[in-house]
Coordinates of C-alpha atoms and ligand atoms in Angstrom, one line a residue:
X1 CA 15.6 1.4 35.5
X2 CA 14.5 -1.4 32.8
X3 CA 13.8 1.8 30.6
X4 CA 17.3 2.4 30.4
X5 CA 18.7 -0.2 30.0
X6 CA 15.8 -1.4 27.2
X7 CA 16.5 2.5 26.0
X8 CA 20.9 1.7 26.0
X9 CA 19.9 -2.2 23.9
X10 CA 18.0 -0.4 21.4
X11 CA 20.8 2.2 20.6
X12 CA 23.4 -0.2 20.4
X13 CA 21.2 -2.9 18.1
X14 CA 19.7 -0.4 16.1
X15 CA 22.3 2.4 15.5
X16 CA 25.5 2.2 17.6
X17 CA 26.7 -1.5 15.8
X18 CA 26.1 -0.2 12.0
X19 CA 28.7 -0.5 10.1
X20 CA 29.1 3.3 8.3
X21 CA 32.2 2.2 6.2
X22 CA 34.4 -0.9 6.0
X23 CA 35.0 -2.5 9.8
X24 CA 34.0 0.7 11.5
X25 CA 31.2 1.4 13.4
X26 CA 28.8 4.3 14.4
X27 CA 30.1 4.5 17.9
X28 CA 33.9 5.2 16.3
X29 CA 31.9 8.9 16.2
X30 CA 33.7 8.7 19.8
X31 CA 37.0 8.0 19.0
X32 CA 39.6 9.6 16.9
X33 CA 40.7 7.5 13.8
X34 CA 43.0 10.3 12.4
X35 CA 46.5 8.6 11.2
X36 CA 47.8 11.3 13.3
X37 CA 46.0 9.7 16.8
X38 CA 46.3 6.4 15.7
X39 CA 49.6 5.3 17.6
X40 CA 48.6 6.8 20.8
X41 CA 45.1 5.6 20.9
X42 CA 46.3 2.1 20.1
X43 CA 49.1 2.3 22.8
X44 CA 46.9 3.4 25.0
X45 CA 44.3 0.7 23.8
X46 CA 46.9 -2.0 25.0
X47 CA 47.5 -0.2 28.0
X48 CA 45.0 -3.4 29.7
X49 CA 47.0 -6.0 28.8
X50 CA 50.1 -5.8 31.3
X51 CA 47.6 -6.2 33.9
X52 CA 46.0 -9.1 32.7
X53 CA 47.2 -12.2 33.1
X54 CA 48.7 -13.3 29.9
X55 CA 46.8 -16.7 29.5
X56 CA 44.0 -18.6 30.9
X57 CA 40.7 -20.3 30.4
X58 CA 38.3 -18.0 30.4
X59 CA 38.4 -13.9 29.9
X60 CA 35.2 -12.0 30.2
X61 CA 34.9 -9.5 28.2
X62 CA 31.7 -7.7 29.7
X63 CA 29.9 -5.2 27.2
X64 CA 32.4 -6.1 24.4
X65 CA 31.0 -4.7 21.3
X66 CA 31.7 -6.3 18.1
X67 CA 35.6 -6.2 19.6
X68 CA 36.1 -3.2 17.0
X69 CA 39.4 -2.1 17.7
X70 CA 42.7 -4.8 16.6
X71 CA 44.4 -3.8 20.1
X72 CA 41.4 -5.4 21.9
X73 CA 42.1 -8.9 20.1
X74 CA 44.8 -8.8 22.3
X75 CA 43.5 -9.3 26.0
X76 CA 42.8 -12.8 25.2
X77 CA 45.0 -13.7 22.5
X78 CA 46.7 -16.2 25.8
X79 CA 43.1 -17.3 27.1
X80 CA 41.5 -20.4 25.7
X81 CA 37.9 -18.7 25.0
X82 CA 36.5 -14.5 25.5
X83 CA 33.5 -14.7 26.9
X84 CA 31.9 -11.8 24.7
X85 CA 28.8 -10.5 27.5
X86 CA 26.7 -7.6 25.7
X87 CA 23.1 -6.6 26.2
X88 CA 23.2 -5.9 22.1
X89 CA 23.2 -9.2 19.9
X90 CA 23.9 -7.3 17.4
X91 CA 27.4 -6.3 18.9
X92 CA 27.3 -10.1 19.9
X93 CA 26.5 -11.2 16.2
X94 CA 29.5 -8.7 15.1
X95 CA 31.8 -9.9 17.5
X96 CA 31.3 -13.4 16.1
X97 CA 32.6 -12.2 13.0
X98 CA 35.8 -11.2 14.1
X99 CA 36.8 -14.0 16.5
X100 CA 34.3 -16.6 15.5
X101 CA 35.0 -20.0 17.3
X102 CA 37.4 -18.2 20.1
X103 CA 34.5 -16.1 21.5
X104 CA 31.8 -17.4 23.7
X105 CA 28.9 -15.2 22.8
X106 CA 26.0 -14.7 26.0
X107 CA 23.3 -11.8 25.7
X108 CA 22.9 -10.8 29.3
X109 CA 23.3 -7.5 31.5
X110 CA 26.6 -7.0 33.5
X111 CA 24.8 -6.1 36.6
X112 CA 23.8 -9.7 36.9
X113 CA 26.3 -11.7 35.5
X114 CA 24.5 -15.5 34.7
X115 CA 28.5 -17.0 35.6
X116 CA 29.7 -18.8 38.6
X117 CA 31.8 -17.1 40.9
X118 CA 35.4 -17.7 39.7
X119 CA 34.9 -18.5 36.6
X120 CA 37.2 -16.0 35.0
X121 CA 41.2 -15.6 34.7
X122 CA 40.9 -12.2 33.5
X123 CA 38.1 -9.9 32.4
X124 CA 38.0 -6.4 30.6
X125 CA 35.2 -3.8 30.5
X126 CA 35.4 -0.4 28.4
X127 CA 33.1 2.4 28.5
X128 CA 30.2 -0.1 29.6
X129 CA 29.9 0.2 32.9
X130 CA 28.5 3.7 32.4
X131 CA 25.4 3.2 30.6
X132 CA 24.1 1.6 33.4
X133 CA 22.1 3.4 36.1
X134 CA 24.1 4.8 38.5
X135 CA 22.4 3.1 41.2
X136 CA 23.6 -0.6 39.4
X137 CA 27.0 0.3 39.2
X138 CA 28.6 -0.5 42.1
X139 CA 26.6 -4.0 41.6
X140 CA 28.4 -4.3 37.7
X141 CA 32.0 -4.1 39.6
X142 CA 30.5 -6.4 42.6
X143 CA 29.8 -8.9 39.5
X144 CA 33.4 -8.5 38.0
X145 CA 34.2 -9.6 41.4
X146 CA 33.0 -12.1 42.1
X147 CA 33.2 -14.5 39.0
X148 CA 36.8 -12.9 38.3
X149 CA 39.2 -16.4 39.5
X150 CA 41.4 -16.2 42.4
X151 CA 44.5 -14.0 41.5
X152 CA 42.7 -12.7 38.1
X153 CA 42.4 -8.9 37.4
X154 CA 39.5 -7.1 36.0
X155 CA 40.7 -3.8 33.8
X156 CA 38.2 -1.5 33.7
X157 CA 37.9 1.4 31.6
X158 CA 35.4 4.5 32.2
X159 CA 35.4 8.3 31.3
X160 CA 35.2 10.4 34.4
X161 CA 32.0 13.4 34.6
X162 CA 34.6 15.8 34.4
X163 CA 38.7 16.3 33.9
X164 CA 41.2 18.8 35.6
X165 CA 43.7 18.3 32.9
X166 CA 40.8 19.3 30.1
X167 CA 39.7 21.8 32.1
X168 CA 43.3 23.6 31.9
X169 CA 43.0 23.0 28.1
X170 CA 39.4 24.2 27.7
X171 CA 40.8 28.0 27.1
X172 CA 43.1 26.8 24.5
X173 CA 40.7 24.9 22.8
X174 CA 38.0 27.3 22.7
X175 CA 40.5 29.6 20.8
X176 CA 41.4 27.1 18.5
X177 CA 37.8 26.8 17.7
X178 CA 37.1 30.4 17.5
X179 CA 39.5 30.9 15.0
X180 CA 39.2 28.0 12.7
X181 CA 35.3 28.8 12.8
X182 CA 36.4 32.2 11.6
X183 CA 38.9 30.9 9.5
X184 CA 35.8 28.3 7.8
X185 CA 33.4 31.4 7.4
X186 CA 35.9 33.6 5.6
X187 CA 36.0 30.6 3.0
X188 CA 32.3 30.3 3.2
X189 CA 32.5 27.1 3.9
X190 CA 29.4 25.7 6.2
X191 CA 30.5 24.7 9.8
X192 CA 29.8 21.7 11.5
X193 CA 30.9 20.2 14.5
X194 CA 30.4 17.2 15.0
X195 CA 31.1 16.5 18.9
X196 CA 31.1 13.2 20.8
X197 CA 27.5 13.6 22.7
X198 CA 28.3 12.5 26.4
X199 CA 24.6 13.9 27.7
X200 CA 22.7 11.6 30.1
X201 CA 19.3 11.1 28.7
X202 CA 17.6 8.9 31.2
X203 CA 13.9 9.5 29.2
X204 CA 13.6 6.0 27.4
X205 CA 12.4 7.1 23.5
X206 CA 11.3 4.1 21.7
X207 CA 13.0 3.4 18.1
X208 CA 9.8 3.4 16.6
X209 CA 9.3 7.5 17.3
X210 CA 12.9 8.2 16.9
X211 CA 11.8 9.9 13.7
X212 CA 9.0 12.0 15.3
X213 CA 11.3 13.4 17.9
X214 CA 13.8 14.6 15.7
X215 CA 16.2 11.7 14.0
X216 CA 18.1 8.9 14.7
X217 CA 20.4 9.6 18.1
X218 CA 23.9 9.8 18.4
X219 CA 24.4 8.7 21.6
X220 CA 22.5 6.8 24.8
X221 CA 22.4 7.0 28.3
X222 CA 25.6 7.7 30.4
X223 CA 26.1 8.7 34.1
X224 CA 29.4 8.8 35.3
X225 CA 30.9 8.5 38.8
X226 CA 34.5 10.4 39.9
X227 CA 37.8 8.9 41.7
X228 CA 36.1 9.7 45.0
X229 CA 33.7 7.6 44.3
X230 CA 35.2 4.8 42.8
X231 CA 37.9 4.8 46.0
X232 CA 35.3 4.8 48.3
X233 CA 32.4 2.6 47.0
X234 CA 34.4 0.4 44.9
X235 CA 37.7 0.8 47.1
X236 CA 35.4 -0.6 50.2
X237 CA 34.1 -3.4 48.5
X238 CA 37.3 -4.9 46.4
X239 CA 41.4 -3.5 45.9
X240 CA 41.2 -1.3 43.3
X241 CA 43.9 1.0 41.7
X242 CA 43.5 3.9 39.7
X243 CA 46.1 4.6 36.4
X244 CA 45.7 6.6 33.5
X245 CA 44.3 4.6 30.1
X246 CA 44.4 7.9 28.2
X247 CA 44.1 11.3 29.5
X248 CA 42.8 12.9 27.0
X249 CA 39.3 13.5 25.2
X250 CA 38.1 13.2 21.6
X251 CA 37.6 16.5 21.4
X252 CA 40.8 17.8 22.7
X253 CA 42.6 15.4 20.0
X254 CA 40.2 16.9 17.0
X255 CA 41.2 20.2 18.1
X256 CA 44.9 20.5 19.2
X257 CA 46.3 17.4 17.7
X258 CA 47.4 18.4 13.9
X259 CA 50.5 16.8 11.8
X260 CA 51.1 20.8 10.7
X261 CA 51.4 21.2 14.8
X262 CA 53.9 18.2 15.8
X263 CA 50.9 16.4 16.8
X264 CA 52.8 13.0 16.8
X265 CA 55.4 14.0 18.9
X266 CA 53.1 15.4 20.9
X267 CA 51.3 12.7 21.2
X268 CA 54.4 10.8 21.9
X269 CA 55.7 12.8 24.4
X270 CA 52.2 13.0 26.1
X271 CA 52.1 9.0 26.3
X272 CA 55.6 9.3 27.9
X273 CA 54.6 11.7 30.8
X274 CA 51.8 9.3 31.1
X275 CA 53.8 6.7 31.6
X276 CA 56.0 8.2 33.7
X277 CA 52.9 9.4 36.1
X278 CA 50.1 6.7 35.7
X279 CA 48.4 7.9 39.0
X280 CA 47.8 11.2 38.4
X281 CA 47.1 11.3 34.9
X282 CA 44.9 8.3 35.9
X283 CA 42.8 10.6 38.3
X284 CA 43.0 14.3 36.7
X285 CA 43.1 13.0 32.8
X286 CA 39.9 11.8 31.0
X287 CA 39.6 8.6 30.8
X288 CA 41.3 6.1 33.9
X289 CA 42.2 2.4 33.7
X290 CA 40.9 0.9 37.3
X291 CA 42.8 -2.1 38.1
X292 CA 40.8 -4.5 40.3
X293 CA 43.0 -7.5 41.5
X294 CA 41.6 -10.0 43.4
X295 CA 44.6 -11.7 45.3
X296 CA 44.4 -13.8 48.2
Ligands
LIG301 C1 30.4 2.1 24.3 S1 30.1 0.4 23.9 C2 31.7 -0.3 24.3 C3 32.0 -1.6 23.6 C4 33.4 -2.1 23.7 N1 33.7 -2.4 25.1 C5 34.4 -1.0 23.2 O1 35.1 -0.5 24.0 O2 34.4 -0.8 22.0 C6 29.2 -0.2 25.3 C7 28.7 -1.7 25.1 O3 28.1 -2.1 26.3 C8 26.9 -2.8 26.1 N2 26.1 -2.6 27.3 C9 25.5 -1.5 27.8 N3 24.8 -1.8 28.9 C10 25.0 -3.1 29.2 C11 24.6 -3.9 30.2 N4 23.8 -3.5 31.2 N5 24.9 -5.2 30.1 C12 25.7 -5.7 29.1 N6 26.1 -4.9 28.1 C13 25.8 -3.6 28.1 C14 26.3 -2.1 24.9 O4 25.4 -2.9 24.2 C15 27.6 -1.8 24.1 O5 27.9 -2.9 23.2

């Protein structure tokens, strides 16, 4: 267990919080900055703030990064102080830079949250709550729990293992793929793909060998739970609701989502439907928003 988690610190000090060009970051390898994404993936990026509450003392920001995307300023622009929570200082030393006296900056592990019950209005965690072991994550959302104030809402955000919607596209995709790989041959131009690496890799390889074994990784350990999971183990311990953040993957956007394809309207009219069915998408997309509200 400490492997991990020692293994999922080292990644993000050492290689996930480098800066590789101006204000982004190694882990943006998971996210699709094309102008062409970059409405809907901000939109959906703001999707957490209608739930929170729009000011308070304290939001808790648990596995915040270095805050690297500007729709993230925005849960707490209301809130007196974020309480940036990372096991990585460096994602705690970058996140200083960008909010500097409005942050509150504590290295610690979300599992065991060194807060007092109720000591948050609000609190936001994205794509953390996977890296721990699967056995500590009920205990993470426990933690949002308990120190989340008395009407506060936690927004959590999470991909699921697997998708129903991407696995309808996966035929589509494939093609797509096929062809521009042909397409890139015939030009003799080298192929590359460069995918998001989801892969669990429990085996903790210390940074020091990272060169004997073959390079820097891309990527650390994940392991994902599914809605049933989250509406039974979660659902029995604390109210939670299931809504779409964004349904689809990286590597759906890469491939289907081009300017010469409509691939803003698309996008548009894929945010709509979203909107329009937050539940479903929420439980068949990629990527759901779960809603924790702890009302009394
Ligand atoms: C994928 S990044 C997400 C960062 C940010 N929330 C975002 O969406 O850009 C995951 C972050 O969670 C942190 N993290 C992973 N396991 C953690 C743990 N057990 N306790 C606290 N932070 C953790 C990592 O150091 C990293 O900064």
């Amino acid at each position: 267990m400490v492997n991990i988690k020692q293994q999922v610190k080292d990644f993000y000090d050492q290689v996930g919080w480098q800066e590789v060009g101006e204000g982004v970051y190694q882990n943006a390898h998971y996210e699709d900055l094309r102008p062409v994404s970059r409405a809907y993936i901000h939109r959906c990026h703001l999707r957490l703030v209608r739930h929170l509450k729009h000011s308070g003392r304290f939001l808790l920001d648990a596995g915040s990064g270095p805050i690297q995307y500007p729709a993230y300023l925005e849960y707490s622009r209301g809130y007196q102080r974020r309480v940036c929570a990372d096991i990585s200082i460096t994602a705690l030393v970058e996140a200083r830079r960008r909010i500097g006296p409005h942050g509150l900056y504590v290295v610690c592990d979300i599992a065991n949250l060194p807060f007092r019950a109720e000591a948050f209005d609000g609190a936001v965690a994205l794509h953390t709550i996977h890296h721990l072991p699967e056995g500590e994550q009920l205990q993470a959302y426990g933690e949002l729990f308990r120190t989340l104030a008395p009407e506060g809402t936690a927004a959590v955000v999470n991909g699921w293992p697997g998708s129903r919607l991407m696995r309808w596209a996966e035929p589509v995709m494939h093609l797509i793929r096929r062809v521009k790989g042909i397409g890139r041959r015939l030009a003799g131009h080298r192929i590359s793909e460069s995918e998001p690496d989801t892969a669990s890799r429990p085996s903790y390889i210390p940074p020091e060998t990272w060169n004997k074994v073959g390079g820097t990784p891309k990527g650390t350990f994940t392991a994902r739970h599914d809605a049933a999971w989250v509406k039974s183990e979660v659902g029995r311990a604390m109210p939670v609701e299931i809504l779409v953040w964004r349904s689809v993957s990286v590597r759906f956007l890469r491939t289907l989502v081009h300017p010469w394809l409509g691939g803003r309207l698309g996008l548009r009219l894929l945010y709509a439907l979203e909107e329009r069915f937050p539940h479903w998408f929420g439980e068949n997309g990629q990527y759901p928003l779960i809603v924790i509200k702890k009302s009394f």
